[in-house]
Tab-separated table of C-alpha atoms in Angstrom:
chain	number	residue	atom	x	y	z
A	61	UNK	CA	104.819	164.606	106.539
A	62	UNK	CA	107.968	166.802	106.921
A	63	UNK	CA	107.777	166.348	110.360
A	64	UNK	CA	107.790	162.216	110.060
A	65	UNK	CA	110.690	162.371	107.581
A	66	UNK	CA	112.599	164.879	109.824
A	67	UNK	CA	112.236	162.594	112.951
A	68	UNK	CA	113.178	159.138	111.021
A	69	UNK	CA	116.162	161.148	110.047
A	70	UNK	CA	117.148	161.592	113.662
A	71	UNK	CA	116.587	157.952	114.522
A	72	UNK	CA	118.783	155.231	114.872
A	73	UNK	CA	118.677	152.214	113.301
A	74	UNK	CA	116.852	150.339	116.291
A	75	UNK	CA	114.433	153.148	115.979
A	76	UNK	CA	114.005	153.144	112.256
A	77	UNK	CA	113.677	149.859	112.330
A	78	UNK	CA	111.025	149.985	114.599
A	79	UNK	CA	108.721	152.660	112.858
A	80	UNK	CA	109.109	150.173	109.652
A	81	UNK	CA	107.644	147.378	110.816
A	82	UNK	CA	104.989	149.333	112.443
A	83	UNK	CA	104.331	151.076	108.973
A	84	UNK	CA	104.453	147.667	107.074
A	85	UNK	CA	102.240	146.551	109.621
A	86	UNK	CA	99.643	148.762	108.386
A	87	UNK	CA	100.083	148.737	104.592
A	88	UNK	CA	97.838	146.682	102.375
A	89	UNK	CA	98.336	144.927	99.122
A	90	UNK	CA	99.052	148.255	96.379
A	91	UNK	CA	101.321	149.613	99.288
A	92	UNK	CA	103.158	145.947	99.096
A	93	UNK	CA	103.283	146.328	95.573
A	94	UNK	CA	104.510	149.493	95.312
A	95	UNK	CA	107.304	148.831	97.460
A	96	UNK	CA	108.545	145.751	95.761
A	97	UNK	CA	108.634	147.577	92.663
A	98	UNK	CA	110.467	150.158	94.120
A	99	UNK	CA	113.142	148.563	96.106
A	100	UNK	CA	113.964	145.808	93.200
A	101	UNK	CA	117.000	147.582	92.251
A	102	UNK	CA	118.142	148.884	95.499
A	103	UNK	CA	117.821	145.121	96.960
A	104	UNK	CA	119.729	143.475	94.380
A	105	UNK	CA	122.358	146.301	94.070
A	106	UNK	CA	125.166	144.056	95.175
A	107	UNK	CA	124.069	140.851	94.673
A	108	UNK	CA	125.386	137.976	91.977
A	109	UNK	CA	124.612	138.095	88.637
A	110	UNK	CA	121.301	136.755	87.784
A	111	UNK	CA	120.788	136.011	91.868
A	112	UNK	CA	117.180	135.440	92.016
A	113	UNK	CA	118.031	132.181	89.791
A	114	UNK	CA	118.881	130.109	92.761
A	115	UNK	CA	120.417	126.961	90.581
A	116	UNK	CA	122.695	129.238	88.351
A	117	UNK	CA	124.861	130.466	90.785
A	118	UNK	CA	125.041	126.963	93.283
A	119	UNK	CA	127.904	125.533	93.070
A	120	UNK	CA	126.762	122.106	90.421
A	121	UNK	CA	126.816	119.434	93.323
A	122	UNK	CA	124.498	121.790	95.492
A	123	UNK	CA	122.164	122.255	92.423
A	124	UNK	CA	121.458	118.814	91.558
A	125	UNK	CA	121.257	117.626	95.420
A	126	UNK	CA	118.299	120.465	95.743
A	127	UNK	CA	116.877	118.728	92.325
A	128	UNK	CA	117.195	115.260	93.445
A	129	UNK	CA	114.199	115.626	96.302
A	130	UNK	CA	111.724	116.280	93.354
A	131	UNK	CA	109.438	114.107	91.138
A	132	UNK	CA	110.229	113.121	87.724
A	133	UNK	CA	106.888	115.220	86.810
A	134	UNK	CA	108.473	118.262	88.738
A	135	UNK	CA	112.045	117.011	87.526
A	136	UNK	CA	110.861	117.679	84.167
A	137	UNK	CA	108.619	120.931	84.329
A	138	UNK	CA	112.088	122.472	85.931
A	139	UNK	CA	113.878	121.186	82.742
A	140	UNK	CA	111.458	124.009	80.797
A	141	UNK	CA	112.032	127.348	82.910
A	142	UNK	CA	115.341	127.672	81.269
A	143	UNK	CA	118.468	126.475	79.688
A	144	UNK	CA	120.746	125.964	82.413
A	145	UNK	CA	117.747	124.460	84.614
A	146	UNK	CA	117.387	121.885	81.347
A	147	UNK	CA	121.383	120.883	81.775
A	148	UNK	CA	120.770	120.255	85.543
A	149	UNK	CA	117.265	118.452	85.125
A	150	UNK	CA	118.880	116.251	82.459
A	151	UNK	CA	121.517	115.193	84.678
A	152	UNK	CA	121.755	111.275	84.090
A	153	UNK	CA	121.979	110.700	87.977
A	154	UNK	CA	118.944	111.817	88.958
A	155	UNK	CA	116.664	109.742	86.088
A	156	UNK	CA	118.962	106.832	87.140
A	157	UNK	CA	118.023	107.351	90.852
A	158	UNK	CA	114.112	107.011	89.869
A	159	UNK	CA	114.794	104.022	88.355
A	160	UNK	CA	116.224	102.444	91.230
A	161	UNK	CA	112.950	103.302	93.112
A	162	UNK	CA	110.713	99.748	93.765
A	163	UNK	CA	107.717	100.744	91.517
A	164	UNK	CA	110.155	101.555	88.659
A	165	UNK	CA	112.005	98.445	88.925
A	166	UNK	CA	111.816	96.068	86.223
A	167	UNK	CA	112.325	92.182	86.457
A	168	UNK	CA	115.588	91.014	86.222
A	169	UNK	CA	115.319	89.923	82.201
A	170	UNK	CA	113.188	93.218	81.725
A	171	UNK	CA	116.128	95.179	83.002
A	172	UNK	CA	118.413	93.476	81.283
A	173	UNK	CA	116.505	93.574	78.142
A	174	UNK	CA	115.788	97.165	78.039
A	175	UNK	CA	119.882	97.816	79.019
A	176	UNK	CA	120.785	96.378	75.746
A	177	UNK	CA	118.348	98.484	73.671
A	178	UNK	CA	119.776	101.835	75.301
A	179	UNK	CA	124.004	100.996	75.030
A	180	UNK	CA	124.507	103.018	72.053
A	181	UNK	CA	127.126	104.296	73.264
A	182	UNK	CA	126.310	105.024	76.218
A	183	UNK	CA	122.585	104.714	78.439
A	184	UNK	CA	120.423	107.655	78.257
A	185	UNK	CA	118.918	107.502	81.854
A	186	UNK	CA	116.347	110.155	81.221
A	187	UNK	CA	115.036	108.245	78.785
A	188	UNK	CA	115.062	104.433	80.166
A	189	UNK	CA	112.933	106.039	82.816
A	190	UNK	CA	110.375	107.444	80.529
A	191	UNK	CA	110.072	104.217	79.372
A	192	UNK	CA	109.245	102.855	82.586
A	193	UNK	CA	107.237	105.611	83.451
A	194	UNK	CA	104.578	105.394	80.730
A	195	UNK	CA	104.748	101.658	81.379
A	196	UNK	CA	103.531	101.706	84.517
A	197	UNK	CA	100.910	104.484	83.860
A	198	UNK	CA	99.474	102.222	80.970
A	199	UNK	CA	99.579	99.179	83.178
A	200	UNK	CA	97.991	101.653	86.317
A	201	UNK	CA	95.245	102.931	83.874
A	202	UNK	CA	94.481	99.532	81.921
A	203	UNK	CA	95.961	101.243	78.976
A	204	UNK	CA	96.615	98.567	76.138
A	205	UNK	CA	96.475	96.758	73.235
A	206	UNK	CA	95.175	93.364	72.592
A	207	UNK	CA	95.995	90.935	70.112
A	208	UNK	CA	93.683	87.604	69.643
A	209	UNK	CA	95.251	84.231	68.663
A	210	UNK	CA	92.902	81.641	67.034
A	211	UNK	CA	93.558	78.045	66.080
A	212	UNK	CA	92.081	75.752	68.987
A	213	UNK	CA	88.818	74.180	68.711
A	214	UNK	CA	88.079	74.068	72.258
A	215	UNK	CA	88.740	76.237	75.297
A	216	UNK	CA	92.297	76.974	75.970
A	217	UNK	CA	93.223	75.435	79.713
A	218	UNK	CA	96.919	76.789	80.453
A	219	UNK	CA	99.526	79.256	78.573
A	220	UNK	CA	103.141	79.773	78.746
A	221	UNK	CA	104.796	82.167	76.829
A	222	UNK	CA	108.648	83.779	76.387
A	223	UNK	CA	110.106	86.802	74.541
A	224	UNK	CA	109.316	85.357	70.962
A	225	UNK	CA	106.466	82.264	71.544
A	226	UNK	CA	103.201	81.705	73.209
A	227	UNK	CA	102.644	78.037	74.095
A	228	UNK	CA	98.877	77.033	74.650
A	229	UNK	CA	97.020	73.624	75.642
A	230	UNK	CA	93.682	72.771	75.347
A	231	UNK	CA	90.747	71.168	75.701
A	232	UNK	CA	90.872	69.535	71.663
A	233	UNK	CA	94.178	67.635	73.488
A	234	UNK	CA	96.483	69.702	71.035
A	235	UNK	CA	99.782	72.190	71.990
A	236	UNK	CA	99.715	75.159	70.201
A	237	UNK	CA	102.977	77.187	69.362
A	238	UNK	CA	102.411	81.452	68.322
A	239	UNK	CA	105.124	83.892	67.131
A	240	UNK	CA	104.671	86.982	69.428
A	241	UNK	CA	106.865	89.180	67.035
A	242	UNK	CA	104.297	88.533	63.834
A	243	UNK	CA	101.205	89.701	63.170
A	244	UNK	CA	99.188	86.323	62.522
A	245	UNK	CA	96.716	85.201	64.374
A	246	UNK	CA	97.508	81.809	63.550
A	247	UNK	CA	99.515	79.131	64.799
A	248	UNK	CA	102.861	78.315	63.872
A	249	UNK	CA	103.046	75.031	65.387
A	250	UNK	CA	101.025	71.918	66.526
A	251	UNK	CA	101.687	69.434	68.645
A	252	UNK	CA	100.259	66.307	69.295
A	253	UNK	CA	100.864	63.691	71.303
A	254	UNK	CA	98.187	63.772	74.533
A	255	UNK	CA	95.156	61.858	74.578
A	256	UNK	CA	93.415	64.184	76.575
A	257	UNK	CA	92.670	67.617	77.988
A	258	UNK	CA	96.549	69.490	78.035
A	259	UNK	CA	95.878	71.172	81.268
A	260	UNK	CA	99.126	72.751	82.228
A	261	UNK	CA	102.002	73.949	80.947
A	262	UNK	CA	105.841	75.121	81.763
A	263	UNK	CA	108.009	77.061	78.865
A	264	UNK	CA	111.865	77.153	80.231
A	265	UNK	CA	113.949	77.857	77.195
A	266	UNK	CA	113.903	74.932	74.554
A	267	UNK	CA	112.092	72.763	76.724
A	268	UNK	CA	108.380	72.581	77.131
A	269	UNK	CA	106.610	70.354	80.154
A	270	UNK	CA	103.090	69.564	79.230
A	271	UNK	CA	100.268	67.653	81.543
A	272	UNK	CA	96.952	66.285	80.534
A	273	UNK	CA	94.139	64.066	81.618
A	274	UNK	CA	95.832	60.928	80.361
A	275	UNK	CA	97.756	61.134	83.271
A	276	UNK	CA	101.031	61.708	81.538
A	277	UNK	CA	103.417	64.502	81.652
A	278	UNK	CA	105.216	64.980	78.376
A	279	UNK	CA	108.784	66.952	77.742
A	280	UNK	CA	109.232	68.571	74.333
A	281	UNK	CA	111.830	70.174	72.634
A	282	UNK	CA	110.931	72.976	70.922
A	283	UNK	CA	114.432	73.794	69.034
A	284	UNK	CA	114.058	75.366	65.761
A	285	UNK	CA	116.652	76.923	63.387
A	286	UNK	CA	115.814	78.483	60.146
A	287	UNK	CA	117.246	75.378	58.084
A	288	UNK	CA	115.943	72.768	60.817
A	289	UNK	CA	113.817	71.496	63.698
A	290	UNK	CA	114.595	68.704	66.726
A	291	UNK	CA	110.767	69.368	67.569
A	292	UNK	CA	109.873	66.355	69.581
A	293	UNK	CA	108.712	64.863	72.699
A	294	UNK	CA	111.570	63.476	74.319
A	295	UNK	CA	110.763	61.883	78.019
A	296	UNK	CA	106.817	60.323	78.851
A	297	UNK	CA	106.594	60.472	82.759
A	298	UNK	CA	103.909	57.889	83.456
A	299	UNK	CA	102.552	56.996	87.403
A	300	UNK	CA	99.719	59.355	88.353
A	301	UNK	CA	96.182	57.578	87.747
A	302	UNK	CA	93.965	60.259	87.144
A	303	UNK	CA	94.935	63.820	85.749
A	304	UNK	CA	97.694	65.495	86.021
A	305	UNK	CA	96.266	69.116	86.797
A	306	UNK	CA	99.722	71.372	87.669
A	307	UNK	CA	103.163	71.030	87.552
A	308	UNK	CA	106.427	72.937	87.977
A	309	UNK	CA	109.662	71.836	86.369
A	310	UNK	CA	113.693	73.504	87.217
A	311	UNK	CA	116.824	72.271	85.370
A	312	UNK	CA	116.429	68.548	87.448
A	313	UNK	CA	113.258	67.688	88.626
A	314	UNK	CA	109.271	68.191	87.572
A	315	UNK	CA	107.079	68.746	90.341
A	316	UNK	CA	103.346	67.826	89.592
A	317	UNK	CA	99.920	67.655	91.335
A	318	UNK	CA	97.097	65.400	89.726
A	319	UNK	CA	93.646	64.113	90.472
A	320	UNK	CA	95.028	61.474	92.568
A	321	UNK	CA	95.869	63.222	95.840
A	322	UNK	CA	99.208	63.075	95.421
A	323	UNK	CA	101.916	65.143	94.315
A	324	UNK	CA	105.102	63.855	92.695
A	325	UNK	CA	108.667	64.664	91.790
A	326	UNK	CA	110.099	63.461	88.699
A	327	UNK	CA	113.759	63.253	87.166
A	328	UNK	CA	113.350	65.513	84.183
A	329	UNK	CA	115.964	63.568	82.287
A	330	UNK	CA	114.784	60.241	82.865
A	331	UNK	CA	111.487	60.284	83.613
A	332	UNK	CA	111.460	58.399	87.060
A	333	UNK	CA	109.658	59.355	89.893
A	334	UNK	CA	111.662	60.348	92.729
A	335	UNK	CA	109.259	60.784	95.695
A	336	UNK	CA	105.577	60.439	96.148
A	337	UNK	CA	103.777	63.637	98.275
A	338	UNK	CA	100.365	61.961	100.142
A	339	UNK	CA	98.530	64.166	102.355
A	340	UNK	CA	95.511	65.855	100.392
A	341	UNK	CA	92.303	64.054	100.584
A	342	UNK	CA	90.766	65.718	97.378
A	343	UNK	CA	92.253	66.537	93.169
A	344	UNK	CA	95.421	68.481	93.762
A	345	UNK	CA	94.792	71.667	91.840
A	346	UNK	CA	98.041	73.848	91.822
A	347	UNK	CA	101.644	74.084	93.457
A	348	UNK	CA	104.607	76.013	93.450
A	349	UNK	CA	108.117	75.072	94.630
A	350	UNK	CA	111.490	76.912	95.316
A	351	UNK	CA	114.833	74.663	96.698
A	352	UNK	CA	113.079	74.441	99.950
A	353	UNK	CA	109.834	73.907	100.295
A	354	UNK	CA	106.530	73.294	97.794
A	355	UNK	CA	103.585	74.742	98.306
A	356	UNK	CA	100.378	72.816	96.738
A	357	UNK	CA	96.596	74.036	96.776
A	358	UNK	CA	93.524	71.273	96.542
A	359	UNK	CA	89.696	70.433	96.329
A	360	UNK	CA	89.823	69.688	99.830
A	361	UNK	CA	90.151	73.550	100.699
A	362	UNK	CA	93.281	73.735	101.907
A	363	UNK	CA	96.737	74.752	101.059
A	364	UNK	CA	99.902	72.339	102.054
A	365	UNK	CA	103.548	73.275	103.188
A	366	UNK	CA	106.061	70.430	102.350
A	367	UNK	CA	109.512	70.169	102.662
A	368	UNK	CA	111.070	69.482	99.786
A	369	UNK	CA	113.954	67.436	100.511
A	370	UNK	CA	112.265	65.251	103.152
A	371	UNK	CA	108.722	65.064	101.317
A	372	UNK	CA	106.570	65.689	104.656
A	373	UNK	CA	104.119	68.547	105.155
A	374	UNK	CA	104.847	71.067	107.710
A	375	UNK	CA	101.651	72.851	107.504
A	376	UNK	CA	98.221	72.765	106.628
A	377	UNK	CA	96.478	76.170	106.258
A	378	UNK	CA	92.220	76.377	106.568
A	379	UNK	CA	89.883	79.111	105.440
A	380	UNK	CA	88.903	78.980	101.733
A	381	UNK	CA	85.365	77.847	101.475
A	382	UNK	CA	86.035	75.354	98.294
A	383	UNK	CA	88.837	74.223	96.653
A	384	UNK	CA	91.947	76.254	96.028
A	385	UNK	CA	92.213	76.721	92.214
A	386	UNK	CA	95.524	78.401	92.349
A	387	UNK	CA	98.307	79.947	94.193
A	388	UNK	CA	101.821	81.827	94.507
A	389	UNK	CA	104.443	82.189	97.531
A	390	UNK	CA	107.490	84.055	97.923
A	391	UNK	CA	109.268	84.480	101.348
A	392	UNK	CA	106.572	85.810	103.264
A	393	UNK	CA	103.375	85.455	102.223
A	394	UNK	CA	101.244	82.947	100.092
A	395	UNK	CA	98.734	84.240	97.784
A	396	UNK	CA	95.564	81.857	96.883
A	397	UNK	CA	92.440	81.813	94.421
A	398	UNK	CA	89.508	79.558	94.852
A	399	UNK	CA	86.313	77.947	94.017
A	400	UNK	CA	84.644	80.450	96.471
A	401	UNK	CA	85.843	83.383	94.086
A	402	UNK	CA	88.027	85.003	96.991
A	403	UNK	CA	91.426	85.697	96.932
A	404	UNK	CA	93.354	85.070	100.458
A	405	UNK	CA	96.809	86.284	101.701
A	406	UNK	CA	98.531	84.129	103.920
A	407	UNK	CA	101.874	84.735	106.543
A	408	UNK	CA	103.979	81.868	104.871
A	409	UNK	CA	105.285	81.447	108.360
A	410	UNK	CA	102.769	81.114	111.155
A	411	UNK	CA	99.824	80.311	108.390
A	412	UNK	CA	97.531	83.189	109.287
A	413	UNK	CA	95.344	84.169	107.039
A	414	UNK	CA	96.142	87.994	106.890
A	415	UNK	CA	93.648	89.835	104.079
A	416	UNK	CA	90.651	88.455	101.560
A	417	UNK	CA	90.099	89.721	98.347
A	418	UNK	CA	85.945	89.545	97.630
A	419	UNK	CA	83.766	91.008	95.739
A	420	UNK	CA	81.763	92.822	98.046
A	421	UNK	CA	84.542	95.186	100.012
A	422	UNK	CA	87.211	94.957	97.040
A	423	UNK	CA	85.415	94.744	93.878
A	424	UNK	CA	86.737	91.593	93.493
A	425	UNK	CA	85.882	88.479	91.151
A	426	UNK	CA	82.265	87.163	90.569
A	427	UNK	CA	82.802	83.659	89.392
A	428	UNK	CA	84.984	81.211	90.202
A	429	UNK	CA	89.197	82.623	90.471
A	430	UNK	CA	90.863	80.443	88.020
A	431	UNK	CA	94.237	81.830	88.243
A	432	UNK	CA	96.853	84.275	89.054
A	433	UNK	CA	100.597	86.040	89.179
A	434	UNK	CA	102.251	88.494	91.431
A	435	UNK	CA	105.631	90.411	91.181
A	436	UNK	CA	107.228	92.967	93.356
A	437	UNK	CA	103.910	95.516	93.086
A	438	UNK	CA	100.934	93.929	91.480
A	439	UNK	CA	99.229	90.771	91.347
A	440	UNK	CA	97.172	89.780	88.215
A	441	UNK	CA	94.464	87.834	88.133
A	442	UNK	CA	91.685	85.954	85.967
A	443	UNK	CA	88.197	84.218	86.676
A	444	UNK	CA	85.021	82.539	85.167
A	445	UNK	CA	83.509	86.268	85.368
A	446	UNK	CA	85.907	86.736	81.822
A	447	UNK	CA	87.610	89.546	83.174
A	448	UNK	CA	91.087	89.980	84.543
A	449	UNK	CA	91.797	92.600	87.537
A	450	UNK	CA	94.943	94.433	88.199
A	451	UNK	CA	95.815	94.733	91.929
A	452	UNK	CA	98.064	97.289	93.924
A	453	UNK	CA	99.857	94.261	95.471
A	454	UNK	CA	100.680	96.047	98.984
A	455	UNK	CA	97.525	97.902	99.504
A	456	UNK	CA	94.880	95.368	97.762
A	457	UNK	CA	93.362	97.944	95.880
A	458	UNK	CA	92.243	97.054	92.293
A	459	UNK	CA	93.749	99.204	89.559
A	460	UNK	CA	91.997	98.166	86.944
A	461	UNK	CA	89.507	95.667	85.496
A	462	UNK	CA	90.346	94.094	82.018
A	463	UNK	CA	87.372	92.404	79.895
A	464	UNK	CA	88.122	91.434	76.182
A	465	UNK	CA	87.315	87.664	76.421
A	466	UNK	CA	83.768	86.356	75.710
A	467	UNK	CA	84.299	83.736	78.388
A	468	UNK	CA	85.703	82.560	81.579
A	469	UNK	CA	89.325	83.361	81.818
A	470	UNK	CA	91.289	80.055	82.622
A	471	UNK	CA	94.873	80.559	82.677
A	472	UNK	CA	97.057	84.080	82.769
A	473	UNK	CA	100.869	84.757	82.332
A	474	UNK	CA	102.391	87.841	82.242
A	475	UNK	CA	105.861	90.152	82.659
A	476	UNK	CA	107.157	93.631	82.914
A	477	UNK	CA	104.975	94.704	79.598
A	478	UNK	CA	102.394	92.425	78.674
A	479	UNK	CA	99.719	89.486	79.769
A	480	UNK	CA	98.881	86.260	78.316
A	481	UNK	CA	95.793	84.575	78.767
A	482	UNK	CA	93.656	82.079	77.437
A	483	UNK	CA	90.013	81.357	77.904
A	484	UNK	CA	86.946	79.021	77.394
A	485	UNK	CA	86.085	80.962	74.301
A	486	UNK	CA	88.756	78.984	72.478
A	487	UNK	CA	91.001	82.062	72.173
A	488	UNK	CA	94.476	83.453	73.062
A	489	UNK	CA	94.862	86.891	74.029
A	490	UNK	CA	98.175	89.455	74.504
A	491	UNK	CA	97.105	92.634	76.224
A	492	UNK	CA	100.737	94.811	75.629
A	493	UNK	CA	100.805	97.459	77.702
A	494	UNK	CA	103.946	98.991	75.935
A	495	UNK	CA	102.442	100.306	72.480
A	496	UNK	CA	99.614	102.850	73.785
């Protein structure tokens, strides 16, 4: 052993250097060990204070750039190791950066909502994205809780609801108004006026747009103050002959589908129709219209492209096996639910059919798909099976399956934090995915 240590004291560095590696080379696991312990000091002898804590001694902007590539679950584990990791990892820039990311987006009134419930004084970013967080994990995992409404004395067919209200028709020809922010199961409101079936709905504000199997389409106003009411229905549209089944309404016009074949546009002030649509040859069962175009689903399987301004259809798409029961569009794509309990995705553009939902390859729906809703990630929907089923809107894949009703699920709304639905057992539900 002398003789090694007398020879590496002769070499140079090349040659030290050298015999080292060949040494290390050769050492196992205690030898490792023992030589970390033993060169601690030595290797840190001129180094920074505290230098083996990377984010203490970066300069702040270096620190938080290194933080920003990580997960909020990483993000936050960081925040624990010590205090000056917990000032970085609370940095409000990088909980404000997750919550620009797509699945953490909210809806424009969501965003705005939850905004105005943080400025005090000033928005704790950490914390609106915790918010968002366990939202979507309750909403990923079918985490929620469901409140029941009961009043009607027949199936509910259609439900529209706001921040305070849920608006339901039915079967027993009666409009239902519910407080969302009490506890009550019961009605606060009744409205009659329909002879028939109320089988659709639209809520905008004050104003309420009912249709029914008289035919008629009725516009309420629903303004109510704490020392009065204007509650009343203010414009009958009357010119479809056979039920009026769906129906879409903006600040000027209603847009509505009925029994008859035909769509129609109405002035929502006056009650005139403005243009008669004729193209289906079966009940028009759903539609949906932006400032271009309308899009309108029917028992004669097939789903219709009109142009709005000129009232001719562009398009015709084919493939649904019975009649199209309901639908959605946005620029791209056109989402439909049928008879034959499938649920189609179609290029708004060329009219390809481009994926089926079913229930053999996507544990899909067994009955008959009565209705459904899509935002920027997930599509919702409902069926005569009584369940409703989550969906990962880009990938198809069902999230989660969600069975409370006793019956067929006919109609389904829902927004950043909760669903409304209504079903042939004569009940309302809200499944609010925010309290769990």
């Amino acid at each position: 052993m002398e003789v090694v240590m007398e020879w590496f004291g002769e070499f140079d560095d090349q040659q030290r250097n050298i015999m080292l590696k060949k040494l290390l080379g050769q050492c196992q696991l205690p030898q490792m060990h023992l030589l970390s312990v033993a060169m601690e000091t030595q290797l840190h002898k001129s180094c920074p204070h505290n230098c083996q804590d990377l984010l203490s001694w970066l300069p702040t902007q270096l620190s938080l750039y290194i933080l920003s590539f990580l997960d909020p679950v990483s993000l936050c584990q960081c925040s624990q190791v010590s205090k000056s990791w917990n000032d970085l990892a609370n940095e409000p820039s990088l909980w404000r950066q997750f919550c620009r990311l797509p699945k953490y987006q909210l809806s424009r009134a969501g965003e705005q909502k939850q905004m105005i419930n943080h400025m005090s004084p000033y928005i704790h970013w950490k914390q609106v994205f915790a918010e968002r967080y366990r939202l979507r994990q309750n909403w990923l995992h079918g985490s929620c809780t469901v409140r029941t409404f009961e009043g009607h004395t027949q199936g509910i067919s259609c439900v529209q609801f706001d921040d305070t209200r849920i608006v339901s028709g039915s079967s027993d020809k009666t409009i239902k108004v519910w407080n969302i922010r009490t506890n009550t199961p019961w009605s606060v409101l009744t409205l009659v006026g329909h002879s028939g079936t109320v089988r659709c709905l639209h809520l905008e504000g004050n104003r309420l747009v009912s249709g029914s199997t008289d035919a008629n389409i009725k516009v309420w106003d629903l303004s109510m103050q704490s020392s009065w009411s204007s509650i009343a229905c203010r414009v009958t549209m009357i010119g479809h002959t056979d039920t009026v089944r769906c129906l879409q309404v903006d600040d000027e016009k209603v847009v509505s589908g009925s029994y008859d074949k035909t769509l129609k546009i109405w002035d929502i002030r006056t009650g005139r129709c403005r243009v008669t649509l004729r193209g289906h040859s079966a009940a028009v069962l759903c539609l949906q219209f932006d400032d271009n175009k309308i899009v309108s689903g029917s028992c004669d399987k097939t789903i219709k492209i009109w142009n709005l301004s000129l009232g001719v259809c562009l398009m015709t798409l084919e493939g649904h096996q019975d009649a199209v029961t309901c639908l959605q569009f946005d620029a791209k794509k056109i989402i439909s639910g049928s008879l034959d309990s499938n649920i189609k995705f179609w290029c708004i553009n060329t009219g390809e059919c481009t994926s089926t939902l079913d229930w053999a390859n996507s544990e899909g729906h067994t009955g008959v798909v009565r209705c459904l809703q899509a935002d920027s990630w997930r599509m919702v929907s409902a069926a005569d099976d009584k369940t409703l089923k989550v969906w990962n809107l880009e990938s198809g894949e069902r999230l989660v399956t969600l069975r409370h009703h006793t019956d067929g699920v006919t109609c389904l709304q829902f927004n950043d934090s909760m669903i409304v639905s209504g079903s042939y057992d004569k009940t309302v539900k809200l499944w609010d995915f925010t309290t769990t």
